[in-house]
PDB file of C-alpha atoms in Angstrom:
ATOM      1  CA  GLN F 408     -30.712  48.028 -31.192  1.00  0.00           C
ATOM      2  CA  VAL F 409     -31.941  51.071 -29.304  1.00  0.00           C
ATOM      3  CA  GLN F 410     -35.459  52.008 -30.381  1.00  0.00           C
ATOM      4  CA  LEU F 411     -37.585  54.928 -29.218  1.00  0.00           C
ATOM      5  CA  VAL F 412     -41.251  55.401 -30.132  1.00  0.00           C
ATOM      6  CA  GLU F 413     -43.140  58.570 -29.183  1.00  0.00           C
ATOM      7  CA  SER F 414     -46.895  58.882 -28.756  1.00  0.00           C
ATOM      8  CA  GLY F 415     -49.498  61.175 -27.204  1.00  0.00           C
ATOM      9  CA  GLY F 416     -49.322  64.182 -29.491  1.00  0.00           C
ATOM     10  CA  GLY F 417     -52.392  65.931 -30.820  1.00  0.00           C
ATOM     11  CA  LEU F 418     -54.355  69.157 -31.075  1.00  0.00           C
ATOM     12  CA  VAL F 419     -55.040  71.122 -27.904  1.00  0.00           C
ATOM     13  CA  GLN F 420     -56.255  74.624 -27.072  1.00  0.00           C
ATOM     14  CA  ALA F 421     -53.973  77.145 -25.417  1.00  0.00           C
ATOM     15  CA  GLY F 422     -53.925  76.633 -21.671  1.00  0.00           C
ATOM     16  CA  GLY F 423     -54.570  72.919 -21.978  1.00  0.00           C
ATOM     17  CA  SER F 424     -52.377  69.937 -21.181  1.00  0.00           C
ATOM     18  CA  LEU F 425     -50.909  66.907 -22.912  1.00  0.00           C
ATOM     19  CA  ARG F 426     -48.708  64.037 -21.814  1.00  0.00           C
ATOM     20  CA  LEU F 427     -46.270  62.564 -24.296  1.00  0.00           C
ATOM     21  CA  SER F 428     -44.841  59.074 -23.945  1.00  0.00           C
ATOM     22  CA  CYS F 429     -41.698  57.476 -25.315  1.00  0.00           C
ATOM     23  CA  ALA F 430     -41.483  53.694 -25.243  1.00  0.00           C
ATOM     24  CA  ALA F 431     -37.808  52.746 -25.075  1.00  0.00           C
ATOM     25  CA  SER F 432     -36.123  49.451 -25.874  1.00  0.00           C
ATOM     26  CA  GLU F 433     -34.424  47.373 -23.184  1.00  0.00           C
ATOM     27  CA  GLU F 434     -30.926  48.675 -23.910  1.00  0.00           C
ATOM     28  CA  THR F 435     -31.812  52.063 -22.428  1.00  0.00           C
ATOM     29  CA  ARG F 436     -32.798  50.670 -19.028  1.00  0.00           C
ATOM     30  CA  ASN F 437     -29.241  51.073 -17.722  1.00  0.00           C
ATOM     31  CA  TYR F 438     -26.757  53.928 -18.135  1.00  0.00           C
ATOM     32  CA  TYR F 439     -28.716  55.951 -20.704  1.00  0.00           C
ATOM     33  CA  ASN F 440     -29.626  59.541 -20.059  1.00  0.00           C
ATOM     34  CA  MET F 441     -32.795  60.551 -21.894  1.00  0.00           C
ATOM     35  CA  ALA F 442     -34.287  63.778 -23.164  1.00  0.00           C
ATOM     36  CA  TRP F 443     -37.038  65.542 -25.063  1.00  0.00           C
ATOM     37  CA  PHE F 444     -36.372  67.896 -27.966  1.00  0.00           C
ATOM     38  CA  ARG F 445     -38.776  69.693 -30.270  1.00  0.00           C
ATOM     39  CA  GLN F 446     -38.723  71.269 -33.710  1.00  0.00           C
ATOM     40  CA  PRO F 447     -41.235  74.047 -34.460  1.00  0.00           C
ATOM     41  CA  PRO F 448     -42.336  74.506 -38.089  1.00  0.00           C
ATOM     42  CA  GLY F 449     -39.560  76.121 -40.115  1.00  0.00           C
ATOM     43  CA  LYS F 450     -37.172  76.291 -37.149  1.00  0.00           C
ATOM     44  CA  GLU F 451     -34.223  74.338 -35.782  1.00  0.00           C
ATOM     45  CA  ARG F 452     -34.529  71.547 -33.268  1.00  0.00           C
ATOM     46  CA  GLU F 453     -34.373  72.804 -29.696  1.00  0.00           C
ATOM     47  CA  PHE F 454     -33.813  71.334 -26.257  1.00  0.00           C
ATOM     48  CA  VAL F 455     -36.799  70.795 -23.964  1.00  0.00           C
ATOM     49  CA  GLY F 456     -35.467  68.805 -21.015  1.00  0.00           C
ATOM     50  CA  PHE F 457     -33.447  65.778 -19.906  1.00  0.00           C
ATOM     51  CA  ILE F 458     -33.485  63.250 -17.088  1.00  0.00           C
ATOM     52  CA  ALA F 459     -30.413  61.496 -15.722  1.00  0.00           C
ATOM     53  CA  TRP F 460     -30.295  57.720 -15.416  1.00  0.00           C
ATOM     54  CA  ASN F 461     -28.461  57.603 -12.107  1.00  0.00           C
ATOM     55  CA  ASP F 462     -30.570  59.796  -9.829  1.00  0.00           C
ATOM     56  CA  GLY F 463     -33.476  61.025 -11.944  1.00  0.00           C
ATOM     57  CA  GLY F 464     -32.224  64.593 -11.854  1.00  0.00           C
ATOM     58  CA  THR F 465     -33.808  66.862 -14.463  1.00  0.00           C
ATOM     59  CA  SER F 466     -33.026  70.041 -16.343  1.00  0.00           C
ATOM     60  CA  TYR F 467     -35.275  72.186 -18.545  1.00  0.00           C
ATOM     61  CA  ALA F 468     -35.092  74.910 -21.128  1.00  0.00           C
ATOM     62  CA  ASP F 469     -36.140  78.290 -19.758  1.00  0.00           C
ATOM     63  CA  SER F 470     -39.025  78.423 -22.227  1.00  0.00           C
ATOM     64  CA  VAL F 471     -40.747  75.422 -20.623  1.00  0.00           C
ATOM     65  CA  LYS F 472     -39.530  75.594 -17.031  1.00  0.00           C
ATOM     66  CA  ASP F 473     -42.405  75.461 -14.508  1.00  0.00           C
ATOM     67  CA  ARG F 474     -44.812  74.255 -17.205  1.00  0.00           C
ATOM     68  CA  PHE F 475     -43.312  70.953 -18.400  1.00  0.00           C
ATOM     69  CA  THR F 476     -42.201  67.969 -16.332  1.00  0.00           C
ATOM     70  CA  ILE F 477     -40.062  65.088 -17.560  1.00  0.00           C
ATOM     71  CA  SER F 478     -40.212  61.720 -15.810  1.00  0.00           C
ATOM     72  CA  ARG F 479     -39.163  58.119 -16.330  1.00  0.00           C
ATOM     73  CA  ASP F 480     -40.994  54.932 -15.392  1.00  0.00           C
ATOM     74  CA  LYS F 481     -38.229  52.383 -14.849  1.00  0.00           C
ATOM     75  CA  PRO F 482     -40.412  49.215 -14.728  1.00  0.00           C
ATOM     76  CA  LYS F 483     -42.077  50.159 -18.034  1.00  0.00           C
ATOM     77  CA  ASN F 484     -38.895  51.721 -19.430  1.00  0.00           C
ATOM     78  CA  THR F 485     -40.984  54.630 -20.655  1.00  0.00           C
ATOM     79  CA  LEU F 486     -40.140  58.325 -20.779  1.00  0.00           C
ATOM     80  CA  TYR F 487     -42.851  60.953 -20.257  1.00  0.00           C
ATOM     81  CA  LEU F 488     -43.277  64.647 -20.873  1.00  0.00           C
ATOM     82  CA  GLN F 489     -46.156  66.269 -19.003  1.00  0.00           C
ATOM     83  CA  MET F 490     -47.001  69.588 -20.649  1.00  0.00           C
ATOM     84  CA  ASN F 491     -49.242  72.063 -18.829  1.00  0.00           C
ATOM     85  CA  ASN F 492     -50.454  75.554 -19.699  1.00  0.00           C
ATOM     86  CA  LEU F 493     -49.624  74.999 -23.346  1.00  0.00           C
ATOM     87  CA  LYS F 494     -49.025  77.982 -25.611  1.00  0.00           C
ATOM     88  CA  PRO F 495     -49.195  78.303 -29.415  1.00  0.00           C
ATOM     89  CA  GLU F 496     -45.400  78.660 -29.449  1.00  0.00           C
ATOM     90  CA  ASP F 497     -45.180  75.105 -28.079  1.00  0.00           C
ATOM     91  CA  THR F 498     -46.434  73.808 -31.435  1.00  0.00           C
ATOM     92  CA  ALA F 499     -43.731  71.479 -32.740  1.00  0.00           C
ATOM     93  CA  LEU F 500     -42.713  67.953 -33.589  1.00  0.00           C
ATOM     94  CA  TYR F 501     -41.537  66.450 -30.297  1.00  0.00           C
ATOM     95  CA  TYR F 502     -38.745  63.866 -30.169  1.00  0.00           C
ATOM     96  CA  CYS F 503     -37.351  61.692 -27.429  1.00  0.00           C
ATOM     97  CA  ALA F 504     -33.653  60.884 -27.443  1.00  0.00           C
ATOM     98  CA  ALA F 505     -31.140  58.737 -25.559  1.00  0.00           C
ATOM     99  CA  THR F 506     -27.397  58.812 -24.952  1.00  0.00           C
ATOM    100  CA  ILE F 507     -24.671  57.230 -22.835  1.00  0.00           C
ATOM    101  CA  LYS F 508     -22.804  60.529 -22.790  1.00  0.00           C
ATOM    102  CA  TRP F 509     -22.687  62.561 -19.605  1.00  0.00           C
ATOM    103  CA  THR F 510     -21.927  66.166 -20.583  1.00  0.00           C
ATOM    104  CA  ASP F 511     -23.699  68.950 -22.493  1.00  0.00           C
ATOM    105  CA  LEU F 512     -26.976  67.073 -22.349  1.00  0.00           C
ATOM    106  CA  ASN F 513     -28.923  70.115 -23.523  1.00  0.00           C
ATOM    107  CA  THR F 514     -27.246  69.765 -26.934  1.00  0.00           C
ATOM    108  CA  ALA F 515     -28.764  67.595 -29.663  1.00  0.00           C
ATOM    109  CA  ARG F 516     -25.389  66.426 -30.985  1.00  0.00           C
ATOM    110  CA  GLN F 517     -24.773  64.543 -27.725  1.00  0.00           C
ATOM    111  CA  TYR F 518     -27.639  62.150 -28.442  1.00  0.00           C
ATOM    112  CA  ASP F 519     -27.098  59.056 -30.551  1.00  0.00           C
ATOM    113  CA  TYR F 520     -30.628  57.652 -30.633  1.00  0.00           C
ATOM    114  CA  TRP F 521     -33.875  59.329 -31.643  1.00  0.00           C
ATOM    115  CA  GLY F 522     -37.530  58.508 -32.059  1.00  0.00           C
ATOM    116  CA  GLN F 523     -39.572  59.496 -35.105  1.00  0.00           C
ATOM    117  CA  GLY F 524     -41.435  62.268 -33.314  1.00  0.00           C
ATOM    118  CA  THR F 525     -45.019  63.074 -32.362  1.00  0.00           C
ATOM    119  CA  GLN F 526     -46.812  66.249 -33.433  1.00  0.00           C
ATOM    120  CA  VAL F 527     -48.168  68.722 -30.880  1.00  0.00           C
ATOM    121  CA  THR F 528     -50.350  71.556 -32.170  1.00  0.00           C
ATOM    122  CA  VAL F 529     -51.624  74.276 -29.817  1.00  0.00           C
ATOM    123  CA  SER F 530     -54.413  76.547 -31.043  1.00  0.00           C
ATOM    124  CA  SER F 531     -54.964  80.082 -29.766  1.00  0.00           C
TER     125      SER F 531
END
């Protein structure tokens, strides 16, 4: 069974940094594309970024481009989200996700497996 467990969330002041981790089960080591999504309080879940299994290529939402970096440690089978210059609007529950699909990877419905989420709160 595919399992994803996020960690690393917390409270940080605006302008600070956090790194989120997602420990993934062995099934995701091959063929799975992986992503980060987030859900701000009272709002819908939104795309943050994804990383492709084959070549490590990445794509980001405009709202986080140049501030966030997604990476994947293959030996540890762990997904990361490095978040710099955090803003209050980044406050959300952050999820990692995995899929064997290969199109529309900025869309939540393409992902079949999800973690439980880790909370990030950014104070002004």
